[in-house]
Amino acid sequence: MRIAVFPGSFDPITLGHIDLVKRAIPLFDRIIVAVGVNSQKKTLFSLEQRMEWLNEVFKEDDQVTIDSFKGLTVNFCKDQQANFLLRGLRNASDFDYEKTISQLNHIIGDKLETVFLISKPEYSHVSSTIVREIIRGKGDVSSFVPSIIVKHLKQTN
Ligand code: ADP
């Protein structure tokens, strides 16, 4: 079985993340989209809210499951018997950062392989960080996030 973990904060999930997972579905038997919980890091949306949106977005995709984890990604992969990590690359700074992490994970994660997909050009400028900034400024994020999030923001604003 080819099991991949797609780890991230997903604060919130963007159309860039969704595109990446959908494109990776044919490559794996199962993809676990896993929210990494870091108690030091303050998030805009609660873990429950982020997981609810992930569950909703991938509800029709049988190979995709949603989970969360604390601690090292490699330990979560081991627990899940996942042999691959899935990551996206938007630009050269993603590459520099991801290269180091992937090399480390290969050593400490018992030959865990990271599979990278290059983001689609239309999503290479999309990041959760930018989306959070726009939300805080009460701007329109409908080009960057799924419609359930847009709906939620309309209701809460
Ligand atoms: P982290 O907190 O680890 O940065 P994110 O939730 O921001 O996690 O992102 C998780 C993964 O999704 C990373 O591999 C990142 O490169 C990828 N990613 C984020 N935004 C995009 C995008 N617009 N297109 C493709 N991949 C993306």
mmCIF file of C-alpha atoms and ligand atoms in Angstrom:
data_model
loop_
_atom_site.group_PDB
_atom_site.id
_atom_site.type_symbol
_atom_site.label_atom_id
_atom_site.label_comp_id
_atom_site.label_asym_id
_atom_site.label_seq_id
_atom_site.Cartn_x
_atom_site.Cartn_y
_atom_site.Cartn_z
ATOM 1 C CA MET A 1 0.000 0.000 0.000
ATOM 2 C CA ARG A 2 1.233 3.461 -0.885
ATOM 3 C CA ILE A 3 0.201 5.711 1.967
ATOM 4 C CA ALA A 4 1.134 9.404 1.942
ATOM 5 C CA VAL A 5 0.829 11.965 4.680
ATOM 6 C CA PHE A 6 0.188 15.566 3.631
ATOM 7 C CA PRO A 7 1.123 17.545 6.731
ATOM 8 C CA GLY A 8 0.435 21.217 7.325
ATOM 9 C CA SER A 9 -1.266 23.793 9.485
ATOM 10 C CA PHE A 10 -4.140 24.354 7.050
ATOM 11 C CA ASP A 11 -4.980 27.614 8.805
ATOM 12 C CA PRO A 12 -7.124 27.678 6.688
ATOM 13 C CA ILE A 13 -7.065 25.202 3.783
ATOM 14 C CA THR A 14 -6.650 26.990 0.444
ATOM 15 C CA LEU A 15 -7.445 26.137 -3.167
ATOM 16 C CA GLY A 16 -3.689 25.516 -3.575
ATOM 17 C CA HIS A 17 -3.742 22.727 -0.960
ATOM 18 C CA ILE A 18 -6.879 21.207 -2.487
ATOM 19 C CA ASP A 19 -5.408 21.179 -5.992
ATOM 20 C CA LEU A 20 -2.275 19.489 -4.693
ATOM 21 C CA VAL A 21 -4.171 16.695 -2.913
ATOM 22 C CA LYS A 22 -6.485 16.081 -5.892
ATOM 23 C CA ARG A 23 -3.501 15.799 -8.232
ATOM 24 C CA ALA A 24 -1.794 13.366 -5.827
ATOM 25 C CA ILE A 25 -4.785 10.996 -5.537
ATOM 26 C CA PRO A 26 -3.762 8.870 -8.581
ATOM 27 C CA LEU A 27 -0.261 8.453 -7.133
ATOM 28 C CA PHE A 28 -1.240 6.871 -3.799
ATOM 29 C CA ASP A 29 -3.653 4.323 -2.366
ATOM 30 C CA ARG A 30 -4.379 6.605 0.546
ATOM 31 C CA ILE A 31 -3.575 10.201 1.458
ATOM 32 C CA ILE A 32 -3.806 11.338 5.062
ATOM 33 C CA VAL A 33 -4.222 15.100 5.259
ATOM 34 C CA ALA A 34 -2.833 15.715 8.724
ATOM 35 C CA VAL A 35 -2.996 18.886 10.753
ATOM 36 C CA GLY A 36 0.195 19.307 12.724
ATOM 37 C CA VAL A 37 -0.634 20.685 16.157
ATOM 38 C CA ASN A 38 1.987 22.988 17.607
ATOM 39 C CA SER A 39 0.867 24.379 20.947
ATOM 40 C CA GLN A 40 3.441 27.206 20.680
ATOM 41 C CA LYS A 41 1.963 28.461 17.416
ATOM 42 C CA LYS A 42 -1.100 30.667 17.626
ATOM 43 C CA THR A 43 -3.564 29.875 14.828
ATOM 44 C CA LEU A 44 -6.412 31.984 13.443
ATOM 45 C CA PHE A 45 -8.816 29.036 13.315
ATOM 46 C CA SER A 46 -9.265 26.310 15.939
ATOM 47 C CA LEU A 47 -8.114 22.766 15.250
ATOM 48 C CA GLU A 48 -11.769 21.619 15.226
ATOM 49 C CA GLN A 49 -12.689 24.256 12.650
ATOM 50 C CA ARG A 50 -9.727 23.435 10.399
ATOM 51 C CA MET A 51 -10.508 19.687 10.583
ATOM 52 C CA GLU A 52 -14.201 20.287 9.885
ATOM 53 C CA TRP A 53 -13.351 22.191 6.694
ATOM 54 C CA LEU A 54 -10.870 19.512 5.600
ATOM 55 C CA ASN A 55 -13.466 16.780 6.162
ATOM 56 C CA GLU A 56 -16.043 18.724 4.183
ATOM 57 C CA VAL A 57 -13.707 19.518 1.282
ATOM 58 C CA PHE A 58 -12.551 15.904 0.805
ATOM 59 C CA LYS A 59 -15.786 14.108 1.751
ATOM 60 C CA GLU A 60 -16.248 12.689 -1.776
ATOM 61 C CA ASP A 61 -12.645 11.476 -2.057
ATOM 62 C CA ASP A 62 -12.573 7.975 -0.576
ATOM 63 C CA GLN A 63 -8.776 7.722 -0.605
ATOM 64 C CA VAL A 64 -8.403 10.885 1.458
ATOM 65 C CA THR A 65 -8.675 10.846 5.245
ATOM 66 C CA ILE A 66 -8.241 13.668 7.734
ATOM 67 C CA ASP A 67 -6.271 13.443 10.951
ATOM 68 C CA SER A 68 -4.179 15.533 13.325
ATOM 69 C CA PHE A 69 -0.945 14.900 15.168
ATOM 70 C CA LYS A 70 1.409 16.332 17.751
ATOM 71 C CA GLY A 71 5.158 15.969 17.669
ATOM 72 C CA LEU A 72 7.372 14.890 14.825
ATOM 73 C CA THR A 73 5.832 14.256 11.419
ATOM 74 C CA VAL A 74 8.061 11.186 10.994
ATOM 75 C CA ASN A 75 6.581 9.598 14.133
ATOM 76 C CA PHE A 76 3.066 10.178 12.878
ATOM 77 C CA CYS A 77 4.018 8.603 9.528
ATOM 78 C CA LYS A 78 5.388 5.552 11.328
ATOM 79 C CA ASP A 79 2.196 5.182 13.409
ATOM 80 C CA GLN A 80 0.136 5.378 10.231
ATOM 81 C CA GLN A 81 2.459 3.042 8.319
ATOM 82 C CA ALA A 82 2.850 5.792 5.751
ATOM 83 C CA ASN A 83 5.931 5.547 3.563
ATOM 84 C CA PHE A 84 5.575 8.879 1.782
ATOM 85 C CA LEU A 85 5.239 12.526 2.649
ATOM 86 C CA LEU A 86 3.477 14.823 0.196
ATOM 87 C CA ARG A 87 4.537 18.469 -0.060
ATOM 88 C CA GLY A 88 3.911 21.310 -2.479
ATOM 89 C CA LEU A 89 6.454 23.621 -4.051
ATOM 90 C CA ARG A 90 5.414 27.122 -5.041
ATOM 91 C CA ASN A 91 8.737 28.836 -5.525
ATOM 92 C CA ALA A 92 12.458 28.759 -4.788
ATOM 93 C CA SER A 93 12.055 29.600 -1.110
ATOM 94 C CA ASP A 94 9.684 26.644 -0.661
ATOM 95 C CA PHE A 95 12.352 24.540 -2.362
ATOM 96 C CA ASP A 96 15.165 25.677 -0.074
ATOM 97 C CA TYR A 97 13.107 25.059 3.041
ATOM 98 C CA GLU A 98 11.609 21.762 1.905
ATOM 99 C CA LYS A 99 14.903 20.348 0.672
ATOM 100 C CA THR A 100 16.438 20.458 4.157
ATOM 101 C CA ILE A 101 13.360 19.067 5.881
ATOM 102 C CA SER A 102 13.043 16.271 3.349
ATOM 103 C CA GLN A 103 16.705 15.287 3.737
ATOM 104 C CA LEU A 104 16.333 15.253 7.535
ATOM 105 C CA ASN A 105 13.109 13.254 7.391
ATOM 106 C CA HIS A 106 14.763 10.698 5.143
ATOM 107 C CA ILE A 107 17.357 10.088 7.843
ATOM 108 C CA ILE A 108 15.266 10.267 11.004
ATOM 109 C CA GLY A 109 12.154 8.781 9.362
ATOM 110 C CA ASP A 110 13.742 5.503 8.310
ATOM 111 C CA LYS A 111 14.001 6.278 4.571
ATOM 112 C CA LEU A 112 10.700 8.125 4.445
ATOM 113 C CA GLU A 113 10.461 9.636 0.946
ATOM 114 C CA THR A 114 8.995 13.073 0.301
ATOM 115 C CA VAL A 115 7.114 13.473 -2.970
ATOM 116 C CA PHE A 116 6.873 17.042 -4.253
ATOM 117 C CA LEU A 117 4.317 18.410 -6.633
ATOM 118 C CA ILE A 118 4.869 21.815 -8.195
ATOM 119 C CA SER A 119 1.931 24.087 -7.556
ATOM 120 C CA LYS A 120 -0.215 25.166 -10.493
ATOM 121 C CA PRO A 121 0.783 28.651 -11.705
ATOM 122 C CA GLU A 122 -2.607 30.027 -10.703
ATOM 123 C CA TYR A 123 -2.030 28.961 -7.099
ATOM 124 C CA SER A 124 1.665 29.707 -6.683
ATOM 125 C CA HIS A 125 0.913 33.050 -5.012
ATOM 126 C CA VAL A 126 -1.660 31.544 -2.639
ATOM 127 C CA SER A 127 -0.650 30.884 0.954
ATOM 128 C CA SER A 128 -2.550 30.468 4.217
ATOM 129 C CA THR A 129 -0.487 33.354 5.603
ATOM 130 C CA ILE A 130 -1.726 35.751 2.902
ATOM 131 C CA VAL A 131 -5.279 34.447 3.291
ATOM 132 C CA ARG A 132 -5.176 35.117 7.050
ATOM 133 C CA GLU A 133 -3.924 38.665 6.427
ATOM 134 C CA ILE A 134 -6.794 39.337 4.010
ATOM 135 C CA ILE A 135 -9.328 37.864 6.456
ATOM 136 C CA ARG A 136 -8.004 40.037 9.282
ATOM 137 C CA GLY A 137 -8.310 43.058 6.990
ATOM 138 C CA LYS A 138 -11.885 42.012 6.079
ATOM 139 C CA GLY A 139 -10.947 41.569 2.409
ATOM 140 C CA ASP A 140 -12.350 39.133 -0.146
ATOM 141 C CA VAL A 141 -10.692 35.689 -0.086
ATOM 142 C CA SER A 142 -13.147 33.964 -2.427
ATOM 143 C CA SER A 143 -10.436 33.441 -5.102
ATOM 144 C CA PHE A 144 -8.197 31.570 -2.651
ATOM 145 C CA VAL A 145 -10.338 29.367 -0.390
ATOM 146 C CA PRO A 146 -13.210 26.872 -0.855
ATOM 147 C CA SER A 147 -16.756 28.214 -0.789
ATOM 148 C CA ILE A 148 -17.588 26.712 2.648
ATOM 149 C CA ILE A 149 -14.977 29.005 4.174
ATOM 150 C CA VAL A 150 -16.299 32.023 2.263
ATOM 151 C CA LYS A 151 -19.790 31.182 3.578
ATOM 152 C CA HIS A 152 -18.512 30.846 7.144
ATOM 153 C CA LEU A 153 -16.749 34.214 6.949
ATOM 154 C CA LYS A 154 -19.881 35.927 5.627
ATOM 155 C CA GLN A 155 -21.878 34.533 8.538
ATOM 156 C CA THR A 156 -19.389 35.558 11.177
ATOM 157 C CA ASN A 157 -18.611 39.041 9.851
HETATM 158 P P1 ADP B 1 3.042 24.672 6.881
HETATM 159 O O1 ADP B 1 2.406 25.192 8.122
HETATM 160 O O2 ADP B 1 3.851 23.427 7.034
HETATM 161 O O3 ADP B 1 3.707 25.737 6.016
HETATM 162 P P2 ADP B 1 0.794 24.797 5.152
HETATM 163 O O4 ADP B 1 -0.520 24.440 5.690
HETATM 164 O O5 ADP B 1 1.043 26.250 4.865
HETATM 165 O O6 ADP B 1 1.841 24.160 6.089
HETATM 166 O O7 ADP B 1 1.114 23.999 3.811
HETATM 167 C C1 ADP B 1 1.201 22.602 3.759
HETATM 168 C C2 ADP B 1 1.786 22.151 2.421
HETATM 169 O O8 ADP B 1 1.017 22.687 1.361
HETATM 170 C C3 ADP B 1 3.214 22.617 2.131
HETATM 171 O O9 ADP B 1 3.900 21.565 1.472
HETATM 172 C C4 ADP B 1 3.060 23.753 1.184
HETATM 173 O O10 ADP B 1 4.181 23.882 0.318
HETATM 174 C C5 ADP B 1 1.846 23.312 0.419
HETATM 175 N N1 ADP B 1 1.145 24.458 -0.164
HETATM 176 C C6 ADP B 1 0.715 25.535 0.482
HETATM 177 N N2 ADP B 1 0.119 26.399 -0.356
HETATM 178 C C7 ADP B 1 0.177 25.836 -1.589
HETATM 179 C C8 ADP B 1 -0.225 26.244 -2.896
HETATM 180 N N3 ADP B 1 -0.800 27.420 -3.083
HETATM 181 N N4 ADP B 1 -0.008 25.408 -3.921
HETATM 182 C C9 ADP B 1 0.609 24.215 -3.701
HETATM 183 N N5 ADP B 1 1.033 23.782 -2.503
HETATM 184 C C10 ADP B 1 0.829 24.573 -1.459
#
